[in-house]
Amino acid sequence: MQRADPQDFARVLSSMCTIPHPEARAAAQRFLATNPGDPGTYETVAALEEEAIEMLGRIAGLSDAAGYVASGGTEANIQAVRIARNRARNRDGSTDPNVVVPESAHFSFTKAADVLGVELRRAPLTDYRTDVDAMAELTDEQTVLVVAVAGTTEYGRVDPIPEIAALAKAHDALCHVDAAWGGFVLPFTDYDWNFEHAPIDTMTIDPHKMGQAVVPAGGLLARSSELLDPLAIDTPYLESTGQVTLTGTRSGAGVASAVAAMEALWPDGYRTAARTAQDNAEWLTAALTERGYDVVSPVLPLVAADIPRATIEKLRDHNWRVSKTGAGELRIVMMPHVTREILRSFLDDLDRLD
Ligand code: 0PR
């Protein structure tokens, strides 16, 4: 069987993975056999992980950040739910916890609820963002966590985070922000999304998406190290005495690549990438609108356009790696590898095939 070149991103339009920065690729190569899950043995990568968290904290407006480099946004989101559940259980013996998320939350929260035995309550949206009043109606004394998304998976929208954080505080629940994809773009916008803008407790921010690190490199940040305590389990035969991560052996390559990418790109490289991506999103929106398609206006560099299902299938047959939103729109994520030239050739094919 002939397989596609795994390094060929030329027609990959709906993914949140991208070509890693050359420094990230080189760093990953050097650390392929290391395990930050055993810091007593792999000291260099353990020190790099501290640097990674420090830098992620800087990007998210948090000094003295706690956290770790996870396998991805899914693990970080599961762990955020676990922190909140265990904190409530340790504090007042909570046995019937619920977590309130926006309807737009990534499906990793469904996994978290299933694995951790918490009830998931989904708040409806207005114009693709959480309706805070509706969220408030779902929140009660059993609520352990309220979630906001900063850059939704399907439409790139940013929830009203200060209001959602205030709602969480009013119920003595934690507030988690999922900036898995948006975290490396939002610093260059006017949105209130980070630890400086609101009393949020934990955040998902993934170097392996817009951060241009290699896969796997996700990020879980916490406002203080005490927030991680409810995750700690004893590790009797290791040099270190406890572990807060969900996985055991972890990717040193991911950790080293995250540091290398952020050292190379924060802030100027990420700013340039974010601006180019936003320009491309607006350019593509104009081009599609001109052709008569309905486009959801891109507040972050992600375009969703109402293109007929049959046309999307034809585009896939022509090797365009495109996927649909739940509502059926074609979704194009302006990752760094999606250039204007690629978008032009995509439009040429669209004009031919529709
Ligand atoms: N939170 C948000 C807001 C996300 O968009 C995603 C991933 C996650 C959490 C989970 O992150 P991990 O996949 O790192 O665990 N959203 C992408 C999506 O569903 C995941 C993806 C990535 C899908 C690359 C396809 C692909 O080629 O679209």
Short mmCIF file of C-alpha atoms in Angstrom, two decimals, residues 15 35 97 105 108 158 162 167-168 170 172 189 195 239 247 290 320 325 352:
data_model
loop_
_atom_site.label_atom_id
_atom_site.label_comp_id
_atom_site.label_asym_id
_atom_site.label_seq_id
_atom_site.Cartn_x
_atom_site.Cartn_y
_atom_site.Cartn_z
CA SER A 15 -6.03 19.77 11.72
CA ASN A 35 11.28 10.34 30.68
CA PRO A 97 -20.08 16.50 41.95
CA ALA A 105 -16.45 22.40 25.10
CA SER A 108 -12.31 15.56 26.15
CA VAL A 158 -13.70 33.06 23.23
CA PRO A 162 -14.16 37.13 33.67
CA LEU A 167 -19.65 32.65 38.64
CA ALA A 168 -17.26 29.89 39.73
CA ALA A 170 -19.54 32.74 43.80
CA ASP A 172 -16.73 28.25 45.64
CA THR A 189 -5.57 40.08 20.78
CA PHE A 195 -4.67 34.55 34.66
CA GLU A 239 13.66 8.85 43.76
CA THR A 247 0.46 9.13 32.55
CA GLU A 290 -17.74 36.65 -2.65
CA TRP A 320 -7.73 18.00 0.71
CA THR A 325 -18.26 20.97 12.14
CA ARG A 352 -13.73 23.57 -10.23
#
